mmCIF file of C-alpha atoms in Angstrom:
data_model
loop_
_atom_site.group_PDB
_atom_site.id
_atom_site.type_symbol
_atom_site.label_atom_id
_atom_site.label_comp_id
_atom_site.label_asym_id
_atom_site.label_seq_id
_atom_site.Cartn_x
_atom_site.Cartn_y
_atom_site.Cartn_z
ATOM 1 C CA UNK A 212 -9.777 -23.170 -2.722
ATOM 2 C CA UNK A 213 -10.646 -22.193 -6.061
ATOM 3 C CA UNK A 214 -10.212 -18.183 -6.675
ATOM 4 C CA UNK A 215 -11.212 -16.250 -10.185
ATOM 5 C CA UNK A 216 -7.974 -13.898 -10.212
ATOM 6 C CA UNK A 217 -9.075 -12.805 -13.477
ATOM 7 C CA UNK A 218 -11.381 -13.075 -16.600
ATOM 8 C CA UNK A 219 -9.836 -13.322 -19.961
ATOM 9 C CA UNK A 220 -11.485 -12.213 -23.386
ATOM 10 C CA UNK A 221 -13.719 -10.314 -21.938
ATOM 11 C CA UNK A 222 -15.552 -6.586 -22.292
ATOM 12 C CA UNK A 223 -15.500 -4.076 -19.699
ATOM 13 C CA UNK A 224 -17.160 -0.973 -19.018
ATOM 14 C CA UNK A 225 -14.949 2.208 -18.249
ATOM 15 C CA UNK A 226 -17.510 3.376 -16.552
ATOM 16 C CA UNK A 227 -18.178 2.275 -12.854
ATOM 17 C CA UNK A 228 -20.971 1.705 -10.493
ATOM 18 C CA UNK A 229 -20.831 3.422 -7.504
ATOM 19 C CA UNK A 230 -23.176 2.594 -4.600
ATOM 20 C CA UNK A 231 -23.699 4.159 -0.997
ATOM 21 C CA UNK A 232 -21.511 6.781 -1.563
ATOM 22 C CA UNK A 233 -18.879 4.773 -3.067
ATOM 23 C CA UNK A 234 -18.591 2.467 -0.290
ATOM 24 C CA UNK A 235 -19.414 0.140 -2.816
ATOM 25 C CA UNK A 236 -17.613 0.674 -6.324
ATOM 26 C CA UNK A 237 -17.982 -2.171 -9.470
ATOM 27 C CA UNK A 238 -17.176 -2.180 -13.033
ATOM 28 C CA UNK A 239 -19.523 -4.595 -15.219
ATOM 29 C CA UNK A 240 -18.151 -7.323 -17.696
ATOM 30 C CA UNK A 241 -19.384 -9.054 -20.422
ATOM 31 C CA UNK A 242 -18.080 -12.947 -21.189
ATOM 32 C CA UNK A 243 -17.290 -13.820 -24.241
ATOM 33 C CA UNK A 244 -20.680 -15.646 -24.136
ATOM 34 C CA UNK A 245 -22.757 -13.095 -23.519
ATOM 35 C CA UNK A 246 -23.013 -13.464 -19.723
ATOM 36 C CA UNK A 247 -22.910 -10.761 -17.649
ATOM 37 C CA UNK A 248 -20.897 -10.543 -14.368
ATOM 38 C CA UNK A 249 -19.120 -7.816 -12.272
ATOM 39 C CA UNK A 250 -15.972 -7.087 -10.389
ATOM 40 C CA UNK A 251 -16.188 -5.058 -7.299
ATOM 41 C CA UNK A 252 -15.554 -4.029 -3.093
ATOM 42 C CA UNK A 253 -17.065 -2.806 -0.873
ATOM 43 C CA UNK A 254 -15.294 -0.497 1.647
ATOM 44 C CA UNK A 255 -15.702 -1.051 5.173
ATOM 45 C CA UNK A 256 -19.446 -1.039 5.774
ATOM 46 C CA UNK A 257 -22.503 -1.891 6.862
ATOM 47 C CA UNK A 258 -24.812 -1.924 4.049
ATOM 48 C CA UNK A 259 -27.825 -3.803 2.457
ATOM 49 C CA UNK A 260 -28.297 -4.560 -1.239
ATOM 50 C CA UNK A 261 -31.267 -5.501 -3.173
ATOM 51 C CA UNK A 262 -31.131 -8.318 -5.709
ATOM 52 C CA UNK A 263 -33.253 -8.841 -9.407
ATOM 53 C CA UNK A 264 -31.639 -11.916 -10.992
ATOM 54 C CA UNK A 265 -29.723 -14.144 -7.981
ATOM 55 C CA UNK A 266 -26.262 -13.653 -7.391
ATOM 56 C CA UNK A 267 -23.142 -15.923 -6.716
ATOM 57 C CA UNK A 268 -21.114 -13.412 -4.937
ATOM 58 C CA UNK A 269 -17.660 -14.616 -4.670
ATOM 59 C CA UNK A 270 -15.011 -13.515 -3.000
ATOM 60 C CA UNK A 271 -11.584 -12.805 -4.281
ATOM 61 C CA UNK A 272 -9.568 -10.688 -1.381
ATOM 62 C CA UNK A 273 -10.811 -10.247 2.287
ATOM 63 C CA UNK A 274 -13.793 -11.100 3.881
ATOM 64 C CA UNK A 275 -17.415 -10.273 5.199
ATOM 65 C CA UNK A 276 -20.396 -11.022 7.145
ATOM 66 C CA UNK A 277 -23.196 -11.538 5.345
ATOM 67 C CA UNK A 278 -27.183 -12.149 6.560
ATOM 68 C CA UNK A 279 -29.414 -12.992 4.347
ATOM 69 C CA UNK A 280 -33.095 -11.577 4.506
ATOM 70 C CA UNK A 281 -35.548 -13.785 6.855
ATOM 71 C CA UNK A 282 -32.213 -15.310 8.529
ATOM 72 C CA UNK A 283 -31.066 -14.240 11.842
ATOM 73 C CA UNK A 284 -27.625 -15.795 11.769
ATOM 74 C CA UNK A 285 -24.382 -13.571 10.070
ATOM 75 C CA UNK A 286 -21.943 -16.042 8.113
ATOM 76 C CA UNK A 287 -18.720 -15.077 7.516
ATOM 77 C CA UNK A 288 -16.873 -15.467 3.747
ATOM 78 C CA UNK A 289 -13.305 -14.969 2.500
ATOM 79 C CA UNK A 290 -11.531 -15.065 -0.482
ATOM 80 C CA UNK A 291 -12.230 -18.060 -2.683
ATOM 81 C CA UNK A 292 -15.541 -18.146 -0.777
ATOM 82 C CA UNK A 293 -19.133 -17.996 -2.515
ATOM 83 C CA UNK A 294 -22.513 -17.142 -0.634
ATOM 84 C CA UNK A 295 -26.021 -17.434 -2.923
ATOM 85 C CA UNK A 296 -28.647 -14.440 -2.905
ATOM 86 C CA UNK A 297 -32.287 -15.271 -4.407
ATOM 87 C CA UNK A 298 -33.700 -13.194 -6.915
ATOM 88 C CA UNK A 299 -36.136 -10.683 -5.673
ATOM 89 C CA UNK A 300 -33.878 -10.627 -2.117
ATOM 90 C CA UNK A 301 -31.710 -9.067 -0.036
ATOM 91 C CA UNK A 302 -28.771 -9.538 2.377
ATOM 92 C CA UNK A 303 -27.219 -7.314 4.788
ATOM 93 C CA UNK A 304 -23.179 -6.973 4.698
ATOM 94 C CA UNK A 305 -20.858 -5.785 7.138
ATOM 95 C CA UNK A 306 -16.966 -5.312 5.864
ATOM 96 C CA UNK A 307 -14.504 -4.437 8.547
ATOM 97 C CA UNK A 308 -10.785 -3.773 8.073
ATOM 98 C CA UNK A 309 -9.823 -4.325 4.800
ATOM 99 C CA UNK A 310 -11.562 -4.382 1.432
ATOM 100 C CA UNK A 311 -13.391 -7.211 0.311
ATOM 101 C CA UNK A 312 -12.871 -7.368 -3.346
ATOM 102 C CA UNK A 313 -15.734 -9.543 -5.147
ATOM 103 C CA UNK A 314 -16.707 -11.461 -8.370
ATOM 104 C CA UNK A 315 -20.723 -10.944 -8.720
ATOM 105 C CA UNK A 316 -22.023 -13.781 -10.906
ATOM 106 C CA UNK A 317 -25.705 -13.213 -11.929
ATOM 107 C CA UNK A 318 -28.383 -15.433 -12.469
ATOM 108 C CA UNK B 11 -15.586 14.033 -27.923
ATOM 109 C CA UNK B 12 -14.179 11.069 -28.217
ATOM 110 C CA UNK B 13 -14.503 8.668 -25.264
ATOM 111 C CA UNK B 14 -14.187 5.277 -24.513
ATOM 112 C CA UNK B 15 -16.965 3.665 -23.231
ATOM 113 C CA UNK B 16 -15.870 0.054 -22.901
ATOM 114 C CA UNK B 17 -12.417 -2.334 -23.904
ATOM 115 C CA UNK B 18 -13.578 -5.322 -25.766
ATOM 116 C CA UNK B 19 -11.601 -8.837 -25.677
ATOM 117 C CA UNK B 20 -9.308 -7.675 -22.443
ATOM 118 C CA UNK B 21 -8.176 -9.706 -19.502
ATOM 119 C CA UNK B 22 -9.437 -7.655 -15.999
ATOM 120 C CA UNK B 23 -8.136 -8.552 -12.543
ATOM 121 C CA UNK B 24 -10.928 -9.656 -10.039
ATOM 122 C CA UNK B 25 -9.059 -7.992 -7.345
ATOM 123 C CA UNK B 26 -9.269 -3.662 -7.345
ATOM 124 C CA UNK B 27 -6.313 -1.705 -6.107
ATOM 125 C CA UNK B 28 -7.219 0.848 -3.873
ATOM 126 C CA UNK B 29 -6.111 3.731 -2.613
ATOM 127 C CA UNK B 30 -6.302 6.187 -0.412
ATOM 128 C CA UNK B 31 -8.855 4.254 1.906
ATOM 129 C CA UNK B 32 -10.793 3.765 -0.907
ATOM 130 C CA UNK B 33 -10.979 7.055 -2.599
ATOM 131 C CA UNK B 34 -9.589 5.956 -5.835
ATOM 132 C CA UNK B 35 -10.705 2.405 -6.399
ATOM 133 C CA UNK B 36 -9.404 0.911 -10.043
ATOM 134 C CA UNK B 37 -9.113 -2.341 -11.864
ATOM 135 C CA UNK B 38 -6.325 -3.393 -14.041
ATOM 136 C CA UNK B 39 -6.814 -4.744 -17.545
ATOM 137 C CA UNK B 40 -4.622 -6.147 -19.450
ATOM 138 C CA UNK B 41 -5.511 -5.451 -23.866
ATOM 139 C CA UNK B 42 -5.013 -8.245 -26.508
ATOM 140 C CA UNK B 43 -1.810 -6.764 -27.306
ATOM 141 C CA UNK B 44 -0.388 -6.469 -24.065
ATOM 142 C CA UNK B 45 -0.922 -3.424 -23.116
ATOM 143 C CA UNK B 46 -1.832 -2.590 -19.509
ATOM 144 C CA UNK B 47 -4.318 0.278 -18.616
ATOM 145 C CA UNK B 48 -6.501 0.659 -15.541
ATOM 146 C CA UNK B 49 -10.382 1.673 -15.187
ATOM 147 C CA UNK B 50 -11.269 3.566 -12.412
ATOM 148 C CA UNK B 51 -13.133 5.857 -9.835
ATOM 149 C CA UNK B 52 -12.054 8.962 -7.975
ATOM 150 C CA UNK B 53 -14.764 9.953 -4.967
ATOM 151 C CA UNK B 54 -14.873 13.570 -4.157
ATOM 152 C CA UNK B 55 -11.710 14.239 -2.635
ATOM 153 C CA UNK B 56 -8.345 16.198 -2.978
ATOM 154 C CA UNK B 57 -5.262 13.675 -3.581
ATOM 155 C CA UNK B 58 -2.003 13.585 -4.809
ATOM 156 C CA UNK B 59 -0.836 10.513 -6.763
ATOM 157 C CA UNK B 60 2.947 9.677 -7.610
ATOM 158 C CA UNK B 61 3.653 8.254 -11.155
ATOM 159 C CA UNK B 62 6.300 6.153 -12.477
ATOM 160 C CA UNK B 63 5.473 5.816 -16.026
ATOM 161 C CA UNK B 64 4.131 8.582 -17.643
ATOM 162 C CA UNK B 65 -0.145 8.173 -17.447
ATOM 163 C CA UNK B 66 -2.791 9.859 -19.613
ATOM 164 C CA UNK B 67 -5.653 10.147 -17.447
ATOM 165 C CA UNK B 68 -9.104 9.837 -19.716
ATOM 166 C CA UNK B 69 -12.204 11.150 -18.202
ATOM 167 C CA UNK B 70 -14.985 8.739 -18.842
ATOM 168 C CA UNK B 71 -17.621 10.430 -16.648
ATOM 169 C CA UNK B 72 -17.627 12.854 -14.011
ATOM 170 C CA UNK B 73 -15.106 15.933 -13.638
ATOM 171 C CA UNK B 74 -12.391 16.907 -12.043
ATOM 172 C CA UNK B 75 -9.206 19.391 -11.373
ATOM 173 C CA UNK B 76 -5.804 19.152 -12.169
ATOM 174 C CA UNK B 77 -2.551 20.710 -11.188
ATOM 175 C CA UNK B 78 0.355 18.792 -12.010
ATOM 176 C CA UNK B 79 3.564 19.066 -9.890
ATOM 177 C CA UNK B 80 5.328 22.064 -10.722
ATOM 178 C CA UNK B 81 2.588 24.090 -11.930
ATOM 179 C CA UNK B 82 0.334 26.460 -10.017
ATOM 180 C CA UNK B 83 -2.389 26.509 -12.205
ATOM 181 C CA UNK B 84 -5.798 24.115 -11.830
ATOM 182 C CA UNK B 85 -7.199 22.850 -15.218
ATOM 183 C CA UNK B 86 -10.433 20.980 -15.486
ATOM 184 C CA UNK B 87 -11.305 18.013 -17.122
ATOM 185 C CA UNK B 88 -14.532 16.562 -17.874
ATOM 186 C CA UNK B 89 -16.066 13.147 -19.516
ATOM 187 C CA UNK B 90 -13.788 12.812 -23.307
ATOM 188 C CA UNK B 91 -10.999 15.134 -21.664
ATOM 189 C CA UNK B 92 -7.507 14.026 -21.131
ATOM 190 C CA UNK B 93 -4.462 14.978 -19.648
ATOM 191 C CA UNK B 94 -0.683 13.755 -19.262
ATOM 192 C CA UNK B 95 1.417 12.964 -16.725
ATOM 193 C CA UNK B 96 5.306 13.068 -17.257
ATOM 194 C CA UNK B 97 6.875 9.470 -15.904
ATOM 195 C CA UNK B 98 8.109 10.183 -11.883
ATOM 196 C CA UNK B 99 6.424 12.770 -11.032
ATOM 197 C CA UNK B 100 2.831 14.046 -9.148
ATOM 198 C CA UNK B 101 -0.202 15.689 -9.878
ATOM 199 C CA UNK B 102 -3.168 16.838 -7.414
ATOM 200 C CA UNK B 103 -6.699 16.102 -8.027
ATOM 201 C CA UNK B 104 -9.243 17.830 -7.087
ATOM 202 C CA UNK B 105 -12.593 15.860 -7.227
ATOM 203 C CA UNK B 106 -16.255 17.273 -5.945
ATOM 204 C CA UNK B 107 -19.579 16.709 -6.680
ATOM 205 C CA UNK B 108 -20.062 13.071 -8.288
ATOM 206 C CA UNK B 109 -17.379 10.602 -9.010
ATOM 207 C CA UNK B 110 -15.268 11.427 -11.491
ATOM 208 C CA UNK B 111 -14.582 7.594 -13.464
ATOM 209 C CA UNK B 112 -11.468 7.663 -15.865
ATOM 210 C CA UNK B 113 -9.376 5.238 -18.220
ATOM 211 C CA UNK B 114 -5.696 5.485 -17.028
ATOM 212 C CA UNK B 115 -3.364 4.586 -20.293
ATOM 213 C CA UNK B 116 0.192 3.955 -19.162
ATOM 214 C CA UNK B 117 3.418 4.754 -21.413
#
């Protein structure tokens, strides 16, 4: 199981994002390449987000359910766990218990 | 008003702390140097947070109140406002409204 605990030389926003009334809180990071990426949870939930650019969301601590749009069937995903969005998507997510705590690679 | 905006060439954990069933939600960073700070989110709530070393608490957006333990008296804070926490002891925060996202320097 491979698990990104942490991201070195990197920049990061003070300022957070804060979705659905902060059951969703991330801070954005910048690689020392240029690429973009976030660290973030989500509370327990069940919420929907829209993508742009795809994602690689990865998890780093607890789990989900996760439904893609135009699937029927919920997966589940814990830590050390990726699931792919499309660009111009969505997917439902439904966090119970604990936190899931997430990388969100775009593109 | 000084305020920072963003840490450049730091080492952030994936994985948030949170407290207070998600209330205060913060990531950990560590600077080139060593030193360890935290980036964060309050949601509009009252809490009370124990510290051990001494904090300064940097508003980066967002507002809040303050009484630290001993005192009677609120003080507000807003986005470029600090404050200072003495090591082991408490302060109350009062948080309403929006968010109120802060830089938490330690020592």
């Amino acid at each position: 199981m491979s698990l990104t605990d942490k991201f070195d030389g990197v920049t990061v926003a003070t300022k957070a994002s804060v979705y659905f009334d902060g059951k969703c809180v991330s801070h954005g990071i910048v690689l020392a390449d240029g690429t973009k990426k976030s660290v973030g949870v989500i509370l327990p939930a069940t919420l929907t987000f829209n993508t742009g650019a795809p994602e690689i969301m990865e998890g780093v601590a607890g789990s989900c359910r996760v439904r893609l749009k135009g699937e029927s069937e919920w997966k589940g995903y814990g830590a050390g766990e990726s699931f792919k969005v499309p660009a111009n998507s969505s997917f439902d997510i439904e966090v119970a218990g604990e936190p899931y705590h997430y990388v969100c690679h775009f593109g």
